[in-house]
Amino acid sequence: MAGIFQRMSLIFRAKADKTLDKYEDPRQTLDYSYQRQLELLQKVRRGVADVATSRKRIELQANGLSTQSDKLTSQAQKALEVGREDLAREALTRRSGIQQQLTDLQAQHAQLQGEEEKLVRASQRLQAKVDAFRTKKETIKATYSAAEAQTRIGEAFTGISEEMGDVGLAVQRAEDKTAQLQARAGAIDELLASGALDDVTGTQKDDITLELEQLASTSDVESELTRMKTQLGSGPAATTQAIGGGPTAAIGGAPAPQAPAASTDYQGQPNVGDLR
Amino acid sequence: MIVRILGEGQWDVPDDAVGSLNALDDQVEQAVAQQDEAKLAVALSALLDEVRSAGTAVPDDQILDSSLILPDVGSSLADVEALLAESADGLIPG
């Protein structure tokens, strides 16, 4: 089988040989290699944490977008109720844009989840191999002369190098993917911040809300005016009633107190456990 | 024969299964030569399925050298080519 795959395994082997050649006593290579394995293991765990962080950030963003989408739906409903089809259409148009973003995010989420699972699996595999290597290394060092050790080390070493190469590649890929997604996630954050999608935290009002509120207050004013006009027309009996009952609903339509602005920053930095 | 699938681990594939792997490997090579991404995905996935079904998974705590290394199923043409072009550094720390 002299296909492309044969060449690939040669790549790993060549690298392992190169590292082996660095030391006169091959047993030194064992300690050196073990050190590198621990470093890689640490790196894989950081990789897992990074991917998890990105995934959670996407989850937060997706939640934000879906809140937006619900809000726009209810805004469209309200706009229709007051006979403003143009506003309703605007709200629904924005909603479909958000829906699109949401679908994208969901795809990215699935991708990251896949990467995360792969990395977790890779780190488990590497951990098991590193443990096995440590045992083997001690046995070889204790039992064999340098010359004998050479061949024994060669076997263990190419095997572990291959594993490390594989896992290193997985980490690199996960990092690349995460970096790509982070750039896009940043763009969505910017959109959210600019108000184009409206702020999820509700600290700012978008123009549709403003216009709906304006409509509501205008109609309040109108009905108040009408009521006053009726009172004027119907004479003193109505006036007493007005003093007794008093206007009540003018403030009722004002927006409810806003929730404190929640931080959109992601804070769930997972702990990376000790190596040992 | 020990076969590694990148990102997944190693499988111990019996020698009599190698013939069918060879045929599938040829298709992967062709796809790379023709720069055919879709064909590569199909051929690669068929090849990896065959390895998984014909072989038995090598336990995590066994350190073995692979005879063959296969890219994982999500690999793009560029990935496979980069793997092949890669020679001096990057993959293995040290």
PDB file of C-alpha atoms in Angstrom, chain A:
ATOM      1  CA  MET A   1       0.000   0.000   0.000  1.00  0.00           C
ATOM      2  CA  ALA A   2       2.065   2.872  -1.233  1.00  0.00           C
ATOM      3  CA  GLY A   3      -0.794   5.328  -1.217  1.00  0.00           C
ATOM      4  CA  ILE A   4      -0.909   8.759   0.324  1.00  0.00           C
ATOM      5  CA  PHE A   5      -1.432   7.252   3.741  1.00  0.00           C
ATOM      6  CA  GLN A   6       1.871   5.477   3.713  1.00  0.00           C
ATOM      7  CA  ARG A   7       3.501   8.820   3.202  1.00  0.00           C
ATOM      8  CA  MET A   8       1.554  10.273   6.070  1.00  0.00           C
ATOM      9  CA  SER A   9       2.761   7.756   8.587  1.00  0.00           C
ATOM     10  CA  LEU A  10       6.295   8.439   7.395  1.00  0.00           C
ATOM     11  CA  ILE A  11       5.826  12.057   8.390  1.00  0.00           C
ATOM     12  CA  PHE A  12       5.195  11.124  11.985  1.00  0.00           C
ATOM     13  CA  ARG A  13       8.040   8.657  12.013  1.00  0.00           C
ATOM     14  CA  ALA A  14      10.534  11.098  10.561  1.00  0.00           C
ATOM     15  CA  LYS A  15       9.679  13.565  13.286  1.00  0.00           C
ATOM     16  CA  ALA A  16      10.041  11.009  16.006  1.00  0.00           C
ATOM     17  CA  ASP A  17      13.428   9.966  14.639  1.00  0.00           C
ATOM     18  CA  LYS A  18      14.586  13.551  14.527  1.00  0.00           C
ATOM     19  CA  THR A  19      13.771  14.062  18.187  1.00  0.00           C
ATOM     20  CA  LEU A  20      15.437  10.789  19.103  1.00  0.00           C
ATOM     21  CA  ASP A  21      18.637  11.861  17.401  1.00  0.00           C
ATOM     22  CA  LYS A  22      18.940  14.898  19.624  1.00  0.00           C
ATOM     23  CA  TYR A  23      20.230  12.915  22.580  1.00  0.00           C
ATOM     24  CA  GLU A  24      23.227  10.655  22.869  1.00  0.00           C
ATOM     25  CA  ASP A  25      21.636   8.586  25.557  1.00  0.00           C
ATOM     26  CA  PRO A  26      18.189   7.681  24.289  1.00  0.00           C
ATOM     27  CA  ARG A  27      16.950   7.382  27.858  1.00  0.00           C
ATOM     28  CA  GLN A  28      17.197  11.154  28.146  1.00  0.00           C
ATOM     29  CA  THR A  29      14.732  11.316  25.304  1.00  0.00           C
ATOM     30  CA  LEU A  30      12.193   9.568  27.482  1.00  0.00           C
ATOM     31  CA  ASP A  31      12.197  12.293  30.094  1.00  0.00           C
ATOM     32  CA  TYR A  32      12.207  14.987  27.485  1.00  0.00           C
ATOM     33  CA  SER A  33       9.348  13.387  25.636  1.00  0.00           C
ATOM     34  CA  TYR A  34       7.366  12.856  28.804  1.00  0.00           C
ATOM     35  CA  GLN A  35       7.701  16.545  29.542  1.00  0.00           C
ATOM     36  CA  ARG A  36       6.379  17.397  26.114  1.00  0.00           C
ATOM     37  CA  GLN A  37       3.481  15.025  26.597  1.00  0.00           C
ATOM     38  CA  LEU A  38       2.466  16.758  29.801  1.00  0.00           C
ATOM     39  CA  GLU A  39       2.680  20.102  28.068  1.00  0.00           C
ATOM     40  CA  LEU A  40       0.522  18.882  25.236  1.00  0.00           C
ATOM     41  CA  LEU A  41      -2.003  17.467  27.662  1.00  0.00           C
ATOM     42  CA  GLN A  42      -2.208  20.866  29.308  1.00  0.00           C
ATOM     43  CA  LYS A  43      -2.691  22.448  25.921  1.00  0.00           C
ATOM     44  CA  VAL A  44      -5.480  20.060  24.997  1.00  0.00           C
ATOM     45  CA  ARG A  45      -7.293  20.914  28.199  1.00  0.00           C
ATOM     46  CA  ARG A  46      -6.952  24.595  27.502  1.00  0.00           C
ATOM     47  CA  GLY A  47      -8.297  23.858  24.045  1.00  0.00           C
ATOM     48  CA  VAL A  48     -11.327  22.127  25.534  1.00  0.00           C
ATOM     49  CA  ALA A  49     -11.933  25.100  27.814  1.00  0.00           C
ATOM     50  CA  ASP A  50     -11.603  27.559  24.921  1.00  0.00           C
ATOM     51  CA  VAL A  51     -14.058  25.681  22.767  1.00  0.00           C
ATOM     52  CA  ALA A  52     -16.501  25.398  25.667  1.00  0.00           C
ATOM     53  CA  THR A  53     -16.225  29.139  26.242  1.00  0.00           C
ATOM     54  CA  SER A  54     -16.983  29.890  22.614  1.00  0.00           C
ATOM     55  CA  ARG A  55     -19.857  27.462  22.625  1.00  0.00           C
ATOM     56  CA  LYS A  56     -21.403  29.090  25.671  1.00  0.00           C
ATOM     57  CA  ARG A  57     -20.976  32.502  24.163  1.00  0.00           C
ATOM     58  CA  ILE A  58     -22.882  31.352  21.118  1.00  0.00           C
ATOM     59  CA  GLU A  59     -25.595  29.967  23.380  1.00  0.00           C
ATOM     60  CA  LEU A  60     -25.922  33.353  25.072  1.00  0.00           C
ATOM     61  CA  GLN A  61     -26.124  35.111  21.748  1.00  0.00           C
ATOM     62  CA  ALA A  62     -28.687  32.671  20.451  1.00  0.00           C
ATOM     63  CA  ASN A  63     -30.801  33.271  23.545  1.00  0.00           C
ATOM     64  CA  GLY A  64     -30.527  36.998  22.985  1.00  0.00           C
ATOM     65  CA  LEU A  65     -31.556  36.690  19.381  1.00  0.00           C
ATOM     66  CA  SER A  66     -34.465  34.462  20.175  1.00  0.00           C
ATOM     67  CA  THR A  67     -35.705  36.948  22.787  1.00  0.00           C
ATOM     68  CA  GLN A  68     -35.459  39.607  20.096  1.00  0.00           C
ATOM     69  CA  SER A  69     -37.388  37.495  17.686  1.00  0.00           C
ATOM     70  CA  ASP A  70     -40.223  36.960  20.201  1.00  0.00           C
ATOM     71  CA  LYS A  71     -40.271  40.629  20.988  1.00  0.00           C
ATOM     72  CA  LEU A  72     -40.542  41.619  17.352  1.00  0.00           C
ATOM     73  CA  THR A  73     -43.409  39.165  16.907  1.00  0.00           C
ATOM     74  CA  SER A  74     -45.353  40.757  19.728  1.00  0.00           C
ATOM     75  CA  GLN A  75     -44.491  44.203  18.393  1.00  0.00           C
ATOM     76  CA  ALA A  76     -45.883  43.247  15.011  1.00  0.00           C
ATOM     77  CA  GLN A  77     -49.020  42.064  16.747  1.00  0.00           C
ATOM     78  CA  LYS A  78     -49.372  45.321  18.657  1.00  0.00           C
ATOM     79  CA  ALA A  79     -48.755  47.371  15.543  1.00  0.00           C
ATOM     80  CA  LEU A  80     -51.494  45.489  13.727  1.00  0.00           C
ATOM     81  CA  GLU A  81     -53.861  46.040  16.624  1.00  0.00           C
ATOM     82  CA  VAL A  82     -53.455  49.786  16.262  1.00  0.00           C
ATOM     83  CA  GLY A  83     -53.775  49.491  12.523  1.00  0.00           C
ATOM     84  CA  ARG A  84     -50.152  50.187  11.618  1.00  0.00           C
ATOM     85  CA  GLU A  85     -49.431  47.571   9.004  1.00  0.00           C
ATOM     86  CA  ASP A  86     -46.256  49.352   7.916  1.00  0.00           C
ATOM     87  CA  LEU A  87     -44.770  49.029  11.415  1.00  0.00           C
ATOM     88  CA  ALA A  88     -45.874  45.418  11.635  1.00  0.00           C
ATOM     89  CA  ARG A  89     -44.190  44.695   8.334  1.00  0.00           C
ATOM     90  CA  GLU A  90     -40.984  46.387   9.501  1.00  0.00           C
ATOM     91  CA  ALA A  91     -40.980  44.322  12.683  1.00  0.00           C
ATOM     92  CA  LEU A  92     -41.524  41.094  10.794  1.00  0.00           C
ATOM     93  CA  THR A  93     -38.799  41.959   8.292  1.00  0.00           C
ATOM     94  CA  ARG A  94     -36.318  42.477  11.105  1.00  0.00           C
ATOM     95  CA  ARG A  95     -37.491  39.282  12.700  1.00  0.00           C
ATOM     96  CA  SER A  96     -36.724  37.276   9.582  1.00  0.00           C
ATOM     97  CA  GLY A  97     -33.215  38.764   9.557  1.00  0.00           C
ATOM     98  CA  ILE A  98     -32.738  37.701  13.138  1.00  0.00           C
ATOM     99  CA  GLN A  99     -34.152  34.300  12.377  1.00  0.00           C
ATOM    100  CA  GLN A 100     -31.454  33.907   9.735  1.00  0.00           C
ATOM    101  CA  GLN A 101     -28.723  34.815  12.217  1.00  0.00           C
ATOM    102  CA  LEU A 102     -30.199  32.380  14.674  1.00  0.00           C
ATOM    103  CA  THR A 103     -30.076  29.536  12.179  1.00  0.00           C
ATOM    104  CA  ASP A 104     -26.425  30.343  11.481  1.00  0.00           C
ATOM    105  CA  LEU A 105     -25.642  30.378  15.156  1.00  0.00           C
ATOM    106  CA  GLN A 106     -27.298  27.039  15.655  1.00  0.00           C
ATOM    107  CA  ALA A 107     -25.151  25.520  12.931  1.00  0.00           C
ATOM    108  CA  GLN A 108     -22.038  27.003  14.517  1.00  0.00           C
ATOM    109  CA  HIS A 109     -23.117  25.714  17.862  1.00  0.00           C
ATOM    110  CA  ALA A 110     -23.416  22.188  16.521  1.00  0.00           C
ATOM    111  CA  GLN A 111     -19.970  22.512  14.951  1.00  0.00           C
ATOM    112  CA  LEU A 112     -18.354  23.666  18.158  1.00  0.00           C
ATOM    113  CA  GLN A 113     -20.083  20.970  20.122  1.00  0.00           C
ATOM    114  CA  GLY A 114     -18.599  18.429  17.729  1.00  0.00           C
ATOM    115  CA  GLU A 115     -15.126  19.912  18.172  1.00  0.00           C
ATOM    116  CA  GLU A 116     -15.533  19.922  21.908  1.00  0.00           C
ATOM    117  CA  GLU A 117     -16.511  16.271  22.007  1.00  0.00           C
ATOM    118  CA  LYS A 118     -13.574  15.354  19.798  1.00  0.00           C
ATOM    119  CA  LEU A 119     -11.139  17.252  22.002  1.00  0.00           C
ATOM    120  CA  VAL A 120     -12.508  15.766  25.194  1.00  0.00           C
ATOM    121  CA  ARG A 121     -12.110  12.323  23.697  1.00  0.00           C
ATOM    122  CA  ALA A 122      -8.597  13.196  22.489  1.00  0.00           C
ATOM    123  CA  SER A 123      -7.560  14.400  25.911  1.00  0.00           C
ATOM    124  CA  GLN A 124      -8.838  11.192  27.517  1.00  0.00           C
ATOM    125  CA  ARG A 125      -6.934   9.128  25.002  1.00  0.00           C
ATOM    126  CA  LEU A 126      -3.765  11.143  25.444  1.00  0.00           C
ATOM    127  CA  GLN A 127      -4.048  10.945  29.214  1.00  0.00           C
ATOM    128  CA  ALA A 128      -4.230   7.141  29.052  1.00  0.00           C
ATOM    129  CA  LYS A 129      -1.282   7.019  26.670  1.00  0.00           C
ATOM    130  CA  VAL A 130       0.802   9.379  28.768  1.00  0.00           C
ATOM    131  CA  ASP A 131       0.178   7.247  31.839  1.00  0.00           C
ATOM    132  CA  ALA A 132       1.189   4.137  29.922  1.00  0.00           C
ATOM    133  CA  PHE A 133       4.275   5.907  28.629  1.00  0.00           C
ATOM    134  CA  ARG A 134       5.342   6.927  32.121  1.00  0.00           C
ATOM    135  CA  THR A 135       5.244   3.318  33.274  1.00  0.00           C
ATOM    136  CA  LYS A 136       7.098   2.140  30.217  1.00  0.00           C
ATOM    137  CA  LYS A 137       9.706   4.842  30.557  1.00  0.00           C
ATOM    138  CA  GLU A 138      10.549   3.871  34.113  1.00  0.00           C
ATOM    139  CA  THR A 139      10.777   0.201  33.191  1.00  0.00           C
ATOM    140  CA  ILE A 140      13.070   0.918  30.271  1.00  0.00           C
ATOM    141  CA  LYS A 141      15.291   3.207  32.293  1.00  0.00           C
ATOM    142  CA  ALA A 142      15.628   0.710  35.110  1.00  0.00           C
ATOM    143  CA  THR A 143      16.150  -2.426  33.107  1.00  0.00           C
ATOM    144  CA  TYR A 144      18.063  -1.734  29.968  1.00  0.00           C
ATOM    145  CA  SER A 145      21.440  -0.459  28.962  1.00  0.00           C
ATOM    146  CA  ALA A 146      21.542   2.522  26.677  1.00  0.00           C
ATOM    147  CA  ALA A 147      22.103   0.358  23.617  1.00  0.00           C
ATOM    148  CA  GLU A 148      19.233  -1.958  24.420  1.00  0.00           C
ATOM    149  CA  ALA A 149      17.038   0.935  25.370  1.00  0.00           C
ATOM    150  CA  GLN A 150      17.448   2.415  21.916  1.00  0.00           C
ATOM    151  CA  THR A 151      15.177  -0.065  20.182  1.00  0.00           C
ATOM    152  CA  ARG A 152      12.673  -0.300  23.010  1.00  0.00           C
ATOM    153  CA  ILE A 153      12.404   3.462  23.154  1.00  0.00           C
ATOM    154  CA  GLY A 154      11.998   3.659  19.414  1.00  0.00           C
ATOM    155  CA  GLU A 155       8.828   1.603  19.617  1.00  0.00           C
ATOM    156  CA  ALA A 156       7.244   3.472  22.486  1.00  0.00           C
ATOM    157  CA  PHE A 157       8.416   6.762  21.147  1.00  0.00           C
ATOM    158  CA  THR A 158       7.037   6.598  17.627  1.00  0.00           C
ATOM    159  CA  GLY A 159       3.734   5.431  19.072  1.00  0.00           C
ATOM    160  CA  ILE A 160       3.448   8.296  21.508  1.00  0.00           C
ATOM    161  CA  SER A 161       4.755  10.821  18.972  1.00  0.00           C
ATOM    162  CA  GLU A 162       2.078   9.737  16.580  1.00  0.00           C
ATOM    163  CA  GLU A 163      -0.576  10.154  19.228  1.00  0.00           C
ATOM    164  CA  MET A 164       0.796  13.557  20.121  1.00  0.00           C
ATOM    165  CA  GLY A 165       0.879  14.576  16.486  1.00  0.00           C
ATOM    166  CA  ASP A 166      -2.709  13.495  16.086  1.00  0.00           C
ATOM    167  CA  VAL A 167      -3.919  15.258  19.198  1.00  0.00           C
ATOM    168  CA  GLY A 168      -1.854  18.342  18.397  1.00  0.00           C
ATOM    169  CA  LEU A 169      -3.565  18.496  15.036  1.00  0.00           C
ATOM    170  CA  ALA A 170      -6.987  18.205  16.666  1.00  0.00           C
ATOM    171  CA  VAL A 171      -6.177  21.095  18.999  1.00  0.00           C
ATOM    172  CA  GLN A 172      -4.934  23.194  16.127  1.00  0.00           C
ATOM    173  CA  ARG A 173      -8.105  22.599  14.149  1.00  0.00           C
ATOM    174  CA  ALA A 174     -10.322  23.368  17.098  1.00  0.00           C
ATOM    175  CA  GLU A 175      -8.390  26.595  17.632  1.00  0.00           C
ATOM    176  CA  ASP A 176      -8.778  27.579  13.986  1.00  0.00           C
ATOM    177  CA  LYS A 177     -12.491  26.904  14.026  1.00  0.00           C
ATOM    178  CA  THR A 178     -12.981  28.746  17.289  1.00  0.00           C
ATOM    179  CA  ALA A 179     -11.076  31.752  15.976  1.00  0.00           C
ATOM    180  CA  GLN A 180     -13.277  31.893  12.886  1.00  0.00           C
ATOM    181  CA  LEU A 181     -16.447  31.662  14.918  1.00  0.00           C
ATOM    182  CA  GLN A 182     -15.221  34.243  17.386  1.00  0.00           C
ATOM    183  CA  ALA A 183     -14.808  36.766  14.619  1.00  0.00           C
ATOM    184  CA  ARG A 184     -18.430  36.204  13.596  1.00  0.00           C
ATOM    185  CA  ALA A 185     -19.617  36.211  17.178  1.00  0.00           C
ATOM    186  CA  GLY A 186     -17.918  39.575  17.609  1.00  0.00           C
ATOM    187  CA  ALA A 187     -19.837  40.883  14.617  1.00  0.00           C
ATOM    188  CA  ILE A 188     -23.121  39.841  16.207  1.00  0.00           C
ATOM    189  CA  ASP A 189     -22.111  41.497  19.458  1.00  0.00           C
ATOM    190  CA  GLU A 190     -21.495  44.661  17.504  1.00  0.00           C
ATOM    191  CA  LEU A 191     -24.877  44.403  15.862  1.00  0.00           C
ATOM    192  CA  LEU A 192     -26.528  43.946  19.217  1.00  0.00           C
ATOM    193  CA  ALA A 193     -24.561  46.852  20.657  1.00  0.00           C
ATOM    194  CA  SER A 194     -25.331  49.190  17.775  1.00  0.00           C
ATOM    195  CA  GLY A 195     -29.037  48.810  18.400  1.00  0.00           C
ATOM    196  CA  ALA A 196     -29.663  47.493  14.918  1.00  0.00           C
ATOM    197  CA  LEU A 197     -30.957  44.351  16.530  1.00  0.00           C
ATOM    198  CA  ASP A 198     -31.924  46.194  19.671  1.00  0.00           C
ATOM    199  CA  ASP A 199     -30.154  45.599  22.937  1.00  0.00           C
ATOM    200  CA  VAL A 200     -31.068  42.278  24.487  1.00  0.00           C
ATOM    201  CA  THR A 201     -30.734  43.704  27.960  1.00  0.00           C
ATOM    202  CA  GLY A 202     -33.598  46.093  27.256  1.00  0.00           C
ATOM    203  CA  THR A 203     -31.638  49.167  28.278  1.00  0.00           C
ATOM    204  CA  GLN A 204     -32.384  50.829  24.975  1.00  0.00           C
ATOM    205  CA  LYS A 205     -35.640  51.166  23.104  1.00  0.00           C
ATOM    206  CA  ASP A 206     -35.689  50.417  19.433  1.00  0.00           C
ATOM    207  CA  ASP A 207     -37.529  52.674  17.054  1.00  0.00           C
ATOM    208  CA  ILE A 208     -40.506  50.339  16.670  1.00  0.00           C
ATOM    209  CA  THR A 209     -41.103  50.347  20.415  1.00  0.00           C
ATOM    210  CA  LEU A 210     -40.730  54.118  20.476  1.00  0.00           C
ATOM    211  CA  GLU A 211     -43.251  54.595  17.721  1.00  0.00           C
ATOM    212  CA  LEU A 212     -45.694  52.183  19.322  1.00  0.00           C
ATOM    213  CA  GLU A 213     -45.383  54.031  22.612  1.00  0.00           C
ATOM    214  CA  GLN A 214     -45.855  57.318  20.838  1.00  0.00           C
ATOM    215  CA  LEU A 215     -48.969  55.930  19.209  1.00  0.00           C
ATOM    216  CA  ALA A 216     -50.230  54.759  22.567  1.00  0.00           C
ATOM    217  CA  SER A 217     -49.659  58.131  24.221  1.00  0.00           C
ATOM    218  CA  THR A 218     -51.156  59.996  21.274  1.00  0.00           C
ATOM    219  CA  SER A 219     -54.286  57.914  21.503  1.00  0.00           C
ATOM    220  CA  ASP A 220     -54.342  58.509  25.268  1.00  0.00           C
ATOM    221  CA  VAL A 221     -54.152  62.219  24.640  1.00  0.00           C
ATOM    222  CA  GLU A 222     -56.870  61.985  22.047  1.00  0.00           C
ATOM    223  CA  SER A 223     -59.213  60.048  24.292  1.00  0.00           C
ATOM    224  CA  GLU A 224     -58.536  62.429  27.147  1.00  0.00           C
ATOM    225  CA  LEU A 225     -59.332  65.341  24.882  1.00  0.00           C
ATOM    226  CA  THR A 226     -62.521  63.691  23.727  1.00  0.00           C
ATOM    227  CA  ARG A 227     -63.496  63.018  27.306  1.00  0.00           C
ATOM    228  CA  MET A 228     -62.860  66.624  28.320  1.00  0.00           C
ATOM    229  CA  LYS A 229     -64.791  67.878  25.335  1.00  0.00           C
ATOM    230  CA  THR A 230     -67.745  65.704  26.285  1.00  0.00           C
ATOM    231  CA  GLN A 231     -67.570  67.036  29.850  1.00  0.00           C
ATOM    232  CA  LEU A 232     -67.583  70.635  28.661  1.00  0.00           C
ATOM    233  CA  GLY A 233     -70.538  69.939  26.460  1.00  0.00           C
ATOM    234  CA  SER A 234     -72.638  68.136  29.065  1.00  0.00           C
ATOM    235  CA  GLY A 235     -72.392  70.810  31.825  1.00  0.00           C
ATOM    236  CA  PRO A 236     -71.742  70.899  35.602  1.00  0.00           C
ATOM    237  CA  ALA A 237     -72.974  67.392  36.472  1.00  0.00           C
ATOM    238  CA  ALA A 238     -70.179  65.896  34.454  1.00  0.00           C
ATOM    239  CA  THR A 239     -67.592  68.204  36.026  1.00  0.00           C
ATOM    240  CA  THR A 240     -68.180  66.839  39.508  1.00  0.00           C
ATOM    241  CA  GLN A 241     -67.825  63.382  38.155  1.00  0.00           C
ATOM    242  CA  ALA A 242     -64.494  64.321  36.612  1.00  0.00           C
ATOM    243  CA  ILE A 243     -63.161  65.600  39.916  1.00  0.00           C
ATOM    244  CA  GLY A 244     -64.356  62.523  41.732  1.00  0.00           C
ATOM    245  CA  GLY A 245     -63.100  59.957  39.283  1.00  0.00           C
ATOM    246  CA  GLY A 246     -60.117  61.885  38.002  1.00  0.00           C
ATOM    247  CA  PRO A 247     -58.016  60.836  35.041  1.00  0.00           C
ATOM    248  CA  THR A 248     -56.361  57.567  35.796  1.00  0.00           C
ATOM    249  CA  ALA A 249     -55.007  55.800  32.807  1.00  0.00           C
ATOM    250  CA  ALA A 250     -52.590  58.393  31.451  1.00  0.00           C
ATOM    251  CA  ILE A 251     -49.566  56.806  33.069  1.00  0.00           C
ATOM    252  CA  GLY A 252     -50.830  53.260  32.806  1.00  0.00           C
ATOM    253  CA  GLY A 253     -49.436  52.909  29.293  1.00  0.00           C
ATOM    254  CA  ALA A 254     -45.893  53.866  30.262  1.00  0.00           C
ATOM    255  CA  PRO A 255     -43.275  51.144  29.986  1.00  0.00           C
ATOM    256  CA  ALA A 256     -42.725  48.903  32.967  1.00  0.00           C
ATOM    257  CA  PRO A 257     -39.559  49.547  34.955  1.00  0.00           C
ATOM    258  CA  GLN A 258     -36.674  48.062  33.100  1.00  0.00           C
ATOM    259  CA  ALA A 259     -34.685  45.148  34.391  1.00  0.00           C
ATOM    260  CA  PRO A 260     -31.139  46.003  35.428  1.00  0.00           C
ATOM    261  CA  ALA A 261     -28.822  45.691  32.472  1.00  0.00           C
ATOM    262  CA  ALA A 262     -27.484  42.180  32.506  1.00  0.00           C
ATOM    263  CA  SER A 263     -23.896  41.841  31.469  1.00  0.00           C
ATOM    264  CA  THR A 264     -23.551  40.189  28.101  1.00  0.00           C
ATOM    265  CA  ASP A 265     -19.976  39.266  28.868  1.00  0.00           C
ATOM    266  CA  TYR A 266     -19.446  35.622  29.183  1.00  0.00           C
ATOM    267  CA  GLN A 267     -18.005  34.633  32.526  1.00  0.00           C
ATOM    268  CA  GLY A 268     -18.137  30.853  32.708  1.00  0.00           C
ATOM    269  CA  GLN A 269     -14.457  30.182  32.484  1.00  0.00           C
ATOM    270  CA  PRO A 270     -14.216  26.455  33.163  1.00  0.00           C
ATOM    271  CA  ASN A 271     -11.555  25.313  35.506  1.00  0.00           C
ATOM    272  CA  VAL A 272      -8.684  23.452  34.031  1.00  0.00           C
ATOM    273  CA  GLY A 273      -7.739  20.716  36.401  1.00  0.00           C
ATOM    274  CA  ASP A 274      -4.255  19.880  37.501  1.00  0.00           C
ATOM    275  CA  LEU A 275      -2.255  17.722  35.251  1.00  0.00           C
ATOM    276  CA  ARG A 276      -1.492  14.977  37.683  1.00  0.00           C
TER     277      ARG A 276
END
